[in-house]
Amino acid sequence: EMCIRDRSREVGINDYKLKCGFKEVFNQTIYGYLFDYKMELARKLLLDTDKTIVEVAYECGYDYASHFTNAFKRKYGIGPKEFRLGNIRK
């Protein structure tokens, strides 16, 4: 789990400045950026591997498949299982 306070200390600024600077540069929060990154990784793993939903969830940093499924639905409007079934390459 990423700790913003630890990362800000590594680069020598306080966490408030890190958060504000990140948002200014990337036009989104650190957590929003990480969420988008995890969901894109999940999408690729679902399409390009035979990993189970639980394995994909774990690889994307989720301890519980149900939390992963809820996050995936929030991002893409469809569950990971349905996403994979609808995108199986023939």
mmCIF file of N, CA, C and O in Angstrom:
data_model
loop_
_atom_site.group_PDB
_atom_site.id
_atom_site.type_symbol
_atom_site.label_atom_id
_atom_site.label_comp_id
_atom_site.label_asym_id
_atom_site.label_seq_id
_atom_site.Cartn_x
_atom_site.Cartn_y
_atom_site.Cartn_z
ATOM 1 N N GLU A 1 0.849 -1.198 0.000
ATOM 2 C CA GLU A 1 0.000 0.000 0.000
ATOM 3 C C GLU A 1 0.882 1.244 0.000
ATOM 4 O O GLU A 1 1.790 1.375 0.800
ATOM 5 N N MET A 2 0.594 2.117 -0.902
ATOM 6 C CA MET A 2 1.357 3.346 -1.010
ATOM 7 C C MET A 2 0.981 4.309 0.107
ATOM 8 O O MET A 2 -0.179 4.510 0.392
ATOM 9 N N CYS A 3 1.958 4.906 0.714
ATOM 10 C CA CYS A 3 1.727 5.920 1.733
ATOM 11 C C CYS A 3 2.254 7.247 1.202
ATOM 12 O O CYS A 3 3.459 7.404 0.986
ATOM 13 N N ILE A 4 1.359 8.181 0.981
ATOM 14 C CA ILE A 4 1.743 9.472 0.407
ATOM 15 C C ILE A 4 2.731 10.190 1.311
ATOM 16 O O ILE A 4 3.690 10.798 0.835
ATOM 17 N N ARG A 5 2.540 10.101 2.608
ATOM 18 C CA ARG A 5 3.452 10.774 3.540
ATOM 19 C C ARG A 5 4.885 10.251 3.362
ATOM 20 O O ARG A 5 5.834 11.027 3.317
ATOM 21 N N ASP A 6 5.036 8.927 3.224
ATOM 22 C CA ASP A 6 6.371 8.358 3.025
ATOM 23 C C ASP A 6 6.979 8.810 1.699
ATOM 24 O O ASP A 6 8.166 9.127 1.619
ATOM 25 N N ARG A 7 6.171 8.808 0.638
ATOM 26 C CA ARG A 7 6.680 9.230 -0.671
ATOM 27 C C ARG A 7 7.070 10.704 -0.647
ATOM 28 O O ARG A 7 8.067 11.089 -1.245
ATOM 29 N N SER A 8 6.285 11.534 0.027
ATOM 30 C CA SER A 8 6.608 12.959 0.070
ATOM 31 C C SER A 8 7.919 13.187 0.813
ATOM 32 O O SER A 8 8.718 14.039 0.419
ATOM 33 N N ARG A 9 8.157 12.432 1.860
ATOM 34 C CA ARG A 9 9.429 12.555 2.594
ATOM 35 C C ARG A 9 10.605 12.135 1.723
ATOM 36 O O ARG A 9 11.686 12.722 1.813
ATOM 37 N N GLU A 10 10.395 11.113 0.887
ATOM 38 C CA GLU A 10 11.471 10.659 0.004
ATOM 39 C C GLU A 10 11.925 11.750 -0.948
ATOM 40 O O GLU A 10 13.101 11.812 -1.309
ATOM 41 N N VAL A 11 10.991 12.590 -1.387
ATOM 42 C CA VAL A 11 11.351 13.646 -2.340
ATOM 43 C C VAL A 11 11.545 14.998 -1.661
ATOM 44 O O VAL A 11 11.796 15.996 -2.321
ATOM 45 N N GLY A 12 11.399 15.035 -0.329
ATOM 46 C CA GLY A 12 11.733 16.229 0.424
ATOM 47 C C GLY A 12 10.686 17.322 0.457
ATOM 48 O O GLY A 12 11.029 18.497 0.611
ATOM 49 N N ILE A 13 9.420 16.962 0.280
ATOM 50 C CA ILE A 13 8.337 17.953 0.415
ATOM 51 C C ILE A 13 7.248 17.367 1.298
ATOM 52 O O ILE A 13 7.208 16.157 1.529
ATOM 53 N N ASN A 14 6.363 18.220 1.783
ATOM 54 C CA ASN A 14 5.285 17.678 2.611
ATOM 55 C C ASN A 14 4.196 17.064 1.733
ATOM 56 O O ASN A 14 4.133 17.312 0.522
ATOM 57 N N ASP A 15 3.344 16.246 2.333
ATOM 58 C CA ASP A 15 2.351 15.507 1.550
ATOM 59 C C ASP A 15 1.335 16.425 0.881
ATOM 60 O O ASP A 15 0.859 16.132 -0.206
ATOM 61 N N TYR A 16 1.017 17.552 1.495
ATOM 62 C CA TYR A 16 0.076 18.490 0.882
ATOM 63 C C TYR A 16 0.632 19.009 -0.442
ATOM 64 O O TYR A 16 -0.070 19.034 -1.455
ATOM 65 N N LYS A 17 1.907 19.413 -0.439
ATOM 66 C CA LYS A 17 2.527 19.912 -1.671
ATOM 67 C C LYS A 17 2.612 18.827 -2.735
ATOM 68 O O LYS A 17 2.433 19.084 -3.919
ATOM 69 N N LEU A 18 2.901 17.598 -2.302
ATOM 70 C CA LEU A 18 2.958 16.493 -3.254
ATOM 71 C C LEU A 18 1.589 16.275 -3.906
ATOM 72 O O LEU A 18 1.488 16.152 -5.127
ATOM 73 N N LYS A 19 0.548 16.243 -3.092
ATOM 74 C CA LYS A 19 -0.805 16.045 -3.628
ATOM 75 C C LYS A 19 -1.195 17.162 -4.594
ATOM 76 O O LYS A 19 -1.717 16.908 -5.683
ATOM 77 N N CYS A 20 -0.941 18.401 -4.179
ATOM 78 C CA CYS A 20 -1.301 19.540 -5.037
ATOM 79 C C CYS A 20 -0.479 19.561 -6.323
ATOM 80 O O CYS A 20 -1.020 19.808 -7.403
ATOM 81 N N GLY A 21 0.816 19.298 -6.195
ATOM 82 C CA GLY A 21 1.668 19.276 -7.376
ATOM 83 C C GLY A 21 1.283 18.171 -8.345
ATOM 84 O O GLY A 21 1.271 18.367 -9.561
ATOM 85 N N PHE A 22 0.963 17.012 -7.803
ATOM 86 C CA PHE A 22 0.550 15.892 -8.648
ATOM 87 C C PHE A 22 -0.721 16.249 -9.410
ATOM 88 O O PHE A 22 -0.809 16.041 -10.617
ATOM 89 N N LYS A 23 -1.681 16.821 -8.700
ATOM 90 C CA LYS A 23 -2.950 17.172 -9.345
ATOM 91 C C LYS A 23 -2.745 18.241 -10.410
ATOM 92 O O LYS A 23 -3.377 18.211 -11.462
ATOM 93 N N GLU A 24 -1.850 19.179 -10.146
ATOM 94 C CA GLU A 24 -1.572 20.231 -11.115
ATOM 95 C C GLU A 24 -0.959 19.652 -12.388
ATOM 96 O O GLU A 24 -1.329 20.034 -13.501
ATOM 97 N N VAL A 25 -0.046 18.705 -12.239
ATOM 98 C CA VAL A 25 0.643 18.135 -13.393
ATOM 99 C C VAL A 25 -0.239 17.131 -14.147
ATOM 100 O O VAL A 25 -0.317 17.154 -15.373
ATOM 101 N N PHE A 26 -0.906 16.246 -13.403
ATOM 102 C CA PHE A 26 -1.650 15.154 -14.033
ATOM 103 C C PHE A 26 -3.155 15.393 -14.115
ATOM 104 O O PHE A 26 -3.891 14.569 -14.648
ATOM 105 N N ASN A 27 -3.621 16.495 -13.545
ATOM 106 C CA ASN A 27 -5.032 16.869 -13.579
ATOM 107 C C ASN A 27 -5.936 15.827 -12.929
ATOM 108 O O ASN A 27 -7.083 15.650 -13.323
ATOM 109 N N GLN A 28 -5.417 15.107 -11.955
ATOM 110 C CA GLN A 28 -6.195 14.194 -11.144
ATOM 111 C C GLN A 28 -5.420 13.872 -9.875
ATOM 112 O O GLN A 28 -4.227 14.109 -9.799
ATOM 113 N N THR A 29 -6.117 13.326 -8.895
ATOM 114 C CA THR A 29 -5.466 13.015 -7.632
ATOM 115 C C THR A 29 -4.553 11.806 -7.783
ATOM 116 O O THR A 29 -4.668 11.026 -8.736
ATOM 117 N N ILE A 30 -3.652 11.646 -6.810
ATOM 118 C CA ILE A 30 -2.775 10.482 -6.807
ATOM 119 C C ILE A 30 -3.602 9.206 -6.758
ATOM 120 O O ILE A 30 -3.359 8.261 -7.513
ATOM 121 N N TYR A 31 -4.605 9.187 -5.879
ATOM 122 C CA TYR A 31 -5.433 7.989 -5.753
ATOM 123 C C TYR A 31 -6.263 7.738 -7.005
ATOM 124 O O TYR A 31 -6.452 6.587 -7.405
ATOM 125 N N GLY A 32 -6.734 8.789 -7.646
ATOM 126 C CA GLY A 32 -7.463 8.628 -8.902
ATOM 127 C C GLY A 32 -6.583 8.053 -9.985
ATOM 128 O O GLY A 32 -6.991 7.178 -10.764
ATOM 129 N N TYR A 33 -5.344 8.517 -10.040
ATOM 130 C CA TYR A 33 -4.380 8.012 -11.013
ATOM 131 C C TYR A 33 -4.096 6.531 -10.770
ATOM 132 O O TYR A 33 -4.102 5.721 -11.705
ATOM 133 N N LEU A 34 -3.870 6.175 -9.501
ATOM 134 C CA LEU A 34 -3.606 4.771 -9.171
ATOM 135 C C LEU A 34 -4.809 3.885 -9.476
ATOM 136 O O LEU A 34 -4.659 2.764 -9.956
ATOM 137 N N PHE A 35 -5.999 4.395 -9.188
ATOM 138 C CA PHE A 35 -7.215 3.641 -9.490
ATOM 139 C C PHE A 35 -7.304 3.369 -10.989
ATOM 140 O O PHE A 35 -7.539 2.235 -11.418
ATOM 141 N N ASP A 36 -7.100 4.396 -11.809
ATOM 142 C CA ASP A 36 -7.151 4.220 -13.260
ATOM 143 C C ASP A 36 -6.088 3.240 -13.734
ATOM 144 O O ASP A 36 -6.338 2.412 -14.616
ATOM 145 N N TYR A 37 -4.891 3.316 -13.146
ATOM 146 C CA TYR A 37 -3.813 2.398 -13.508
ATOM 147 C C TYR A 37 -4.199 0.951 -13.185
ATOM 148 O O TYR A 37 -4.041 0.050 -14.018
ATOM 149 N N LYS A 38 -4.722 0.735 -11.982
ATOM 150 C CA LYS A 38 -5.130 -0.614 -11.573
ATOM 151 C C LYS A 38 -6.233 -1.160 -12.475
ATOM 152 O O LYS A 38 -6.224 -2.337 -12.851
ATOM 153 N N MET A 39 -7.180 -0.327 -12.835
ATOM 154 C CA MET A 39 -8.287 -0.783 -13.664
ATOM 155 C C MET A 39 -7.833 -1.091 -15.085
ATOM 156 O O MET A 39 -8.300 -2.045 -15.704
ATOM 157 N N GLU A 40 -6.888 -0.316 -15.596
ATOM 158 C CA GLU A 40 -6.352 -0.616 -16.929
ATOM 159 C C GLU A 40 -5.554 -1.916 -16.895
ATOM 160 O O GLU A 40 -5.670 -2.739 -17.811
ATOM 161 N N LEU A 41 -4.785 -2.127 -15.834
ATOM 162 C CA LEU A 41 -4.062 -3.389 -15.669
ATOM 163 C C LEU A 41 -5.051 -4.546 -15.600
ATOM 164 O O LEU A 41 -4.860 -5.572 -16.265
ATOM 165 N N ALA A 42 -6.107 -4.388 -14.831
ATOM 166 C CA ALA A 42 -7.123 -5.432 -14.704
ATOM 167 C C ALA A 42 -7.753 -5.750 -16.060
ATOM 168 O O ALA A 42 -7.915 -6.919 -16.426
ATOM 169 N N ARG A 43 -8.087 -4.718 -16.810
ATOM 170 C CA ARG A 43 -8.701 -4.909 -18.131
ATOM 171 C C ARG A 43 -7.776 -5.724 -19.027
ATOM 172 O O ARG A 43 -8.211 -6.685 -19.675
ATOM 173 N N LYS A 44 -6.493 -5.386 -19.021
ATOM 174 C CA LYS A 44 -5.529 -6.123 -19.850
ATOM 175 C C LYS A 44 -5.377 -7.564 -19.387
ATOM 176 O O LYS A 44 -5.324 -8.481 -20.208
ATOM 177 N N LEU A 45 -5.312 -7.769 -18.082
ATOM 178 C CA LEU A 45 -5.177 -9.136 -17.560
ATOM 179 C C LEU A 45 -6.407 -9.978 -17.894
ATOM 180 O O LEU A 45 -6.281 -11.160 -18.232
ATOM 181 N N LEU A 46 -7.567 -9.372 -17.832
ATOM 182 C CA LEU A 46 -8.795 -10.116 -18.151
ATOM 183 C C LEU A 46 -8.844 -10.495 -19.627
ATOM 184 O O LEU A 46 -9.340 -11.567 -19.976
ATOM 185 N N LEU A 47 -8.342 -9.620 -20.470
ATOM 186 C CA LEU A 47 -8.374 -9.887 -21.910
ATOM 187 C C LEU A 47 -7.247 -10.801 -22.378
ATOM 188 O O LEU A 47 -7.437 -11.607 -23.279
ATOM 189 N N ASP A 48 -6.072 -10.661 -21.784
ATOM 190 C CA ASP A 48 -4.877 -11.298 -22.333
ATOM 191 C C ASP A 48 -4.365 -12.499 -21.556
ATOM 192 O O ASP A 48 -3.369 -13.102 -21.965
ATOM 193 N N THR A 49 -5.006 -12.828 -20.433
ATOM 194 C CA THR A 49 -4.558 -13.979 -19.657
ATOM 195 C C THR A 49 -5.750 -14.858 -19.288
ATOM 196 O O THR A 49 -6.898 -14.459 -19.463
ATOM 197 N N ASP A 50 -5.443 -16.018 -18.780
ATOM 198 C CA ASP A 50 -6.480 -16.925 -18.282
ATOM 199 C C ASP A 50 -6.566 -16.887 -16.758
ATOM 200 O O ASP A 50 -7.132 -17.791 -16.145
ATOM 201 N N LYS A 51 -5.985 -15.858 -16.142
ATOM 202 C CA LYS A 51 -6.023 -15.758 -14.684
ATOM 203 C C LYS A 51 -7.453 -15.642 -14.202
ATOM 204 O O LYS A 51 -8.314 -15.056 -14.874
ATOM 205 N N THR A 52 -7.695 -16.214 -13.035
ATOM 206 C CA THR A 52 -9.030 -16.116 -12.453
ATOM 207 C C THR A 52 -9.279 -14.679 -12.003
ATOM 208 O O THR A 52 -8.346 -13.881 -11.869
ATOM 209 N N ILE A 53 -10.536 -14.370 -11.724
ATOM 210 C CA ILE A 53 -10.897 -13.047 -11.219
ATOM 211 C C ILE A 53 -10.157 -12.778 -9.899
ATOM 212 O O ILE A 53 -9.646 -11.680 -9.676
ATOM 213 N N VAL A 54 -10.072 -13.783 -9.054
ATOM 214 C CA VAL A 54 -9.363 -13.637 -7.774
ATOM 215 C C VAL A 54 -7.891 -13.316 -8.022
ATOM 216 O O VAL A 54 -7.315 -12.440 -7.360
ATOM 217 N N GLU A 55 -7.262 -14.000 -8.964
ATOM 218 C CA GLU A 55 -5.858 -13.743 -9.281
ATOM 219 C C GLU A 55 -5.659 -12.335 -9.840
ATOM 220 O O GLU A 55 -4.706 -11.643 -9.479
ATOM 221 N N VAL A 56 -6.556 -11.911 -10.715
ATOM 222 C CA VAL A 56 -6.480 -10.562 -11.272
ATOM 223 C C VAL A 56 -6.657 -9.532 -10.160
ATOM 224 O O VAL A 56 -5.914 -8.554 -10.076
ATOM 225 N N ALA A 57 -7.626 -9.764 -9.294
ATOM 226 C CA ALA A 57 -7.868 -8.844 -8.174
ATOM 227 C C ALA A 57 -6.607 -8.698 -7.331
ATOM 228 O O ALA A 57 -6.187 -7.580 -7.012
ATOM 229 N N TYR A 58 -6.011 -9.813 -6.987
ATOM 230 C CA TYR A 58 -4.808 -9.800 -6.152
ATOM 231 C C TYR A 58 -3.656 -9.091 -6.853
ATOM 232 O O TYR A 58 -2.953 -8.280 -6.255
ATOM 233 N N GLU A 59 -3.485 -9.368 -8.130
ATOM 234 C CA GLU A 59 -2.397 -8.742 -8.884
ATOM 235 C C GLU A 59 -2.587 -7.227 -9.001
ATOM 236 O O GLU A 59 -1.615 -6.477 -9.119
ATOM 237 N N CYS A 60 -3.828 -6.792 -8.937
ATOM 238 C CA CYS A 60 -4.125 -5.356 -9.009
ATOM 239 C C CYS A 60 -4.157 -4.692 -7.636
ATOM 240 O O CYS A 60 -4.500 -3.521 -7.519
ATOM 241 N N GLY A 61 -3.823 -5.455 -6.610
ATOM 242 C CA GLY A 61 -3.704 -4.863 -5.286
ATOM 243 C C GLY A 61 -4.913 -4.994 -4.385
ATOM 244 O O GLY A 61 -4.969 -4.356 -3.334
ATOM 245 N N TYR A 62 -5.866 -5.808 -4.766
ATOM 246 C CA TYR A 62 -7.066 -6.004 -3.953
ATOM 247 C C TYR A 62 -6.953 -7.295 -3.159
ATOM 248 O O TYR A 62 -6.621 -8.337 -3.708
ATOM 249 N N ASP A 63 -7.247 -7.219 -1.874
ATOM 250 C CA ASP A 63 -7.230 -8.407 -1.019
ATOM 251 C C ASP A 63 -8.515 -9.211 -1.159
ATOM 252 O O ASP A 63 -8.528 -10.405 -0.887
ATOM 253 N N TYR A 64 -9.582 -8.552 -1.580
ATOM 254 C CA TYR A 64 -10.882 -9.209 -1.688
ATOM 255 C C TYR A 64 -11.423 -9.041 -3.100
ATOM 256 O O TYR A 64 -11.504 -7.919 -3.615
ATOM 257 N N ALA A 65 -11.807 -10.159 -3.708
ATOM 258 C CA ALA A 65 -12.337 -10.121 -5.070
ATOM 259 C C ALA A 65 -13.595 -9.266 -5.150
ATOM 260 O O ALA A 65 -13.837 -8.599 -6.156
ATOM 261 N N SER A 66 -14.392 -9.252 -4.087
ATOM 262 C CA SER A 66 -15.624 -8.449 -4.106
ATOM 263 C C SER A 66 -15.302 -6.957 -4.191
ATOM 264 O O SER A 66 -15.996 -6.207 -4.898
ATOM 265 N N HIS A 67 -14.242 -6.507 -3.511
ATOM 266 C CA HIS A 67 -13.849 -5.096 -3.601
ATOM 267 C C HIS A 67 -13.358 -4.772 -5.012
ATOM 268 O O HIS A 67 -13.663 -3.710 -5.550
ATOM 269 N N PHE A 68 -12.611 -5.706 -5.587
ATOM 270 C CA PHE A 68 -12.147 -5.532 -6.958
ATOM 271 C C PHE A 68 -13.324 -5.455 -7.929
ATOM 272 O O PHE A 68 -13.381 -4.571 -8.781
ATOM 273 N N THR A 69 -14.275 -6.368 -7.777
ATOM 274 C CA THR A 69 -15.438 -6.393 -8.657
ATOM 275 C C THR A 69 -16.212 -5.080 -8.569
ATOM 276 O O THR A 69 -16.610 -4.516 -9.597
ATOM 277 N N ASN A 70 -16.411 -4.570 -7.364
ATOM 278 C CA ASN A 70 -17.116 -3.298 -7.204
ATOM 279 C C ASN A 70 -16.354 -2.153 -7.857
ATOM 280 O O ASN A 70 -16.956 -1.296 -8.521
ATOM 281 N N ALA A 71 -15.045 -2.127 -7.699
ATOM 282 C CA ALA A 71 -14.224 -1.082 -8.308
ATOM 283 C C ALA A 71 -14.271 -1.175 -9.832
ATOM 284 O O ALA A 71 -14.397 -0.164 -10.525
ATOM 285 N N PHE A 72 -14.174 -2.384 -10.364
ATOM 286 C CA PHE A 72 -14.213 -2.588 -11.808
ATOM 287 C C PHE A 72 -15.552 -2.124 -12.376
ATOM 288 O O PHE A 72 -15.604 -1.440 -13.396
ATOM 289 N N LYS A 73 -16.638 -2.465 -11.681
ATOM 290 C CA LYS A 73 -17.977 -2.024 -12.116
ATOM 291 C C LYS A 73 -18.086 -0.509 -12.091
ATOM 292 O O LYS A 73 -18.696 0.098 -12.973
ATOM 293 N N ARG A 74 -17.515 0.112 -11.063
ATOM 294 C CA ARG A 74 -17.558 1.571 -10.956
ATOM 295 C C ARG A 74 -16.830 2.218 -12.132
ATOM 296 O O ARG A 74 -17.281 3.227 -12.682
ATOM 297 N N LYS A 75 -15.727 1.609 -12.555
ATOM 298 C CA LYS A 75 -14.934 2.174 -13.652
ATOM 299 C C LYS A 75 -15.560 1.897 -15.023
ATOM 300 O O LYS A 75 -15.650 2.788 -15.862
ATOM 301 N N TYR A 76 -15.968 0.648 -15.254
ATOM 302 C CA TYR A 76 -16.384 0.238 -16.596
ATOM 303 C C TYR A 76 -17.876 -0.027 -16.757
ATOM 304 O O TYR A 76 -18.332 -0.279 -17.868
ATOM 305 N N GLY A 77 -18.624 -0.017 -15.668
ATOM 306 C CA GLY A 77 -20.059 -0.221 -15.761
ATOM 307 C C GLY A 77 -20.475 -1.661 -15.967
ATOM 308 O O GLY A 77 -21.628 -1.935 -16.283
ATOM 309 N N ILE A 78 -19.540 -2.572 -15.823
ATOM 310 C CA ILE A 78 -19.803 -4.003 -16.011
ATOM 311 C C ILE A 78 -18.823 -4.765 -15.117
ATOM 312 O O ILE A 78 -17.705 -4.299 -14.887
ATOM 313 N N GLY A 79 -19.232 -5.914 -14.629
ATOM 314 C CA GLY A 79 -18.357 -6.716 -13.786
ATOM 315 C C GLY A 79 -17.238 -7.351 -14.588
ATOM 316 O O GLY A 79 -17.341 -7.513 -15.808
ATOM 317 N N PRO A 80 -16.152 -7.736 -13.927
ATOM 318 C CA PRO A 80 -15.013 -8.323 -14.642
ATOM 319 C C PRO A 80 -15.351 -9.636 -15.344
ATOM 320 O O PRO A 80 -14.863 -9.899 -16.445
ATOM 321 N N LYS A 81 -16.197 -10.450 -14.746
ATOM 322 C CA LYS A 81 -16.576 -11.719 -15.374
ATOM 323 C C LYS A 81 -17.350 -11.451 -16.662
ATOM 324 O O LYS A 81 -17.061 -12.037 -17.710
ATOM 325 N N GLU A 82 -18.322 -10.553 -16.593
ATOM 326 C CA GLU A 82 -19.122 -10.211 -17.774
ATOM 327 C C GLU A 82 -18.251 -9.538 -18.841
ATOM 328 O O GLU A 82 -18.415 -9.790 -20.033
ATOM 329 N N PHE A 83 -17.314 -8.710 -18.385
ATOM 330 C CA PHE A 83 -16.395 -8.047 -19.307
ATOM 331 C C PHE A 83 -15.591 -9.087 -20.085
ATOM 332 O O PHE A 83 -15.482 -9.016 -21.302
ATOM 333 N N ARG A 84 -15.047 -10.054 -19.365
ATOM 334 C CA ARG A 84 -14.241 -11.090 -20.011
ATOM 335 C C ARG A 84 -15.099 -11.921 -20.970
ATOM 336 O O ARG A 84 -14.693 -12.164 -22.103
ATOM 337 N N LEU A 85 -16.269 -12.329 -20.526
ATOM 338 C CA LEU A 85 -17.139 -13.145 -21.385
ATOM 339 C C LEU A 85 -17.561 -12.394 -22.639
ATOM 340 O O LEU A 85 -17.677 -12.993 -23.708
ATOM 341 N N GLY A 86 -17.764 -11.093 -22.524
ATOM 342 C CA GLY A 86 -18.184 -10.297 -23.669
ATOM 343 C C GLY A 86 -17.054 -9.966 -24.617
ATOM 344 O O GLY A 86 -17.283 -9.463 -25.717
ATOM 345 N N ASN A 87 -15.825 -10.230 -24.199
ATOM 346 C CA ASN A 87 -14.658 -9.859 -25.019
ATOM 347 C C ASN A 87 -13.773 -11.036 -25.360
ATOM 348 O O ASN A 87 -12.623 -10.849 -25.740
ATOM 349 N N ILE A 88 -14.280 -12.255 -25.206
ATOM 350 C CA ILE A 88 -13.487 -13.438 -25.555
ATOM 351 C C ILE A 88 -13.186 -13.407 -27.042
ATOM 352 O O ILE A 88 -14.072 -13.241 -27.873
ATOM 353 N N ARG A 89 -11.896 -13.557 -27.329
ATOM 354 C CA ARG A 89 -11.477 -13.551 -28.743
ATOM 355 C C ARG A 89 -11.708 -14.921 -29.339
ATOM 356 O O ARG A 89 -11.322 -15.927 -28.786
ATOM 357 N N LYS A 90 -12.326 -14.948 -30.480
ATOM 358 C CA LYS A 90 -12.681 -16.209 -31.126
ATOM 359 C C LYS A 90 -11.740 -16.532 -32.243
ATOM 360 O O LYS A 90 -11.123 -15.745 -32.843
#
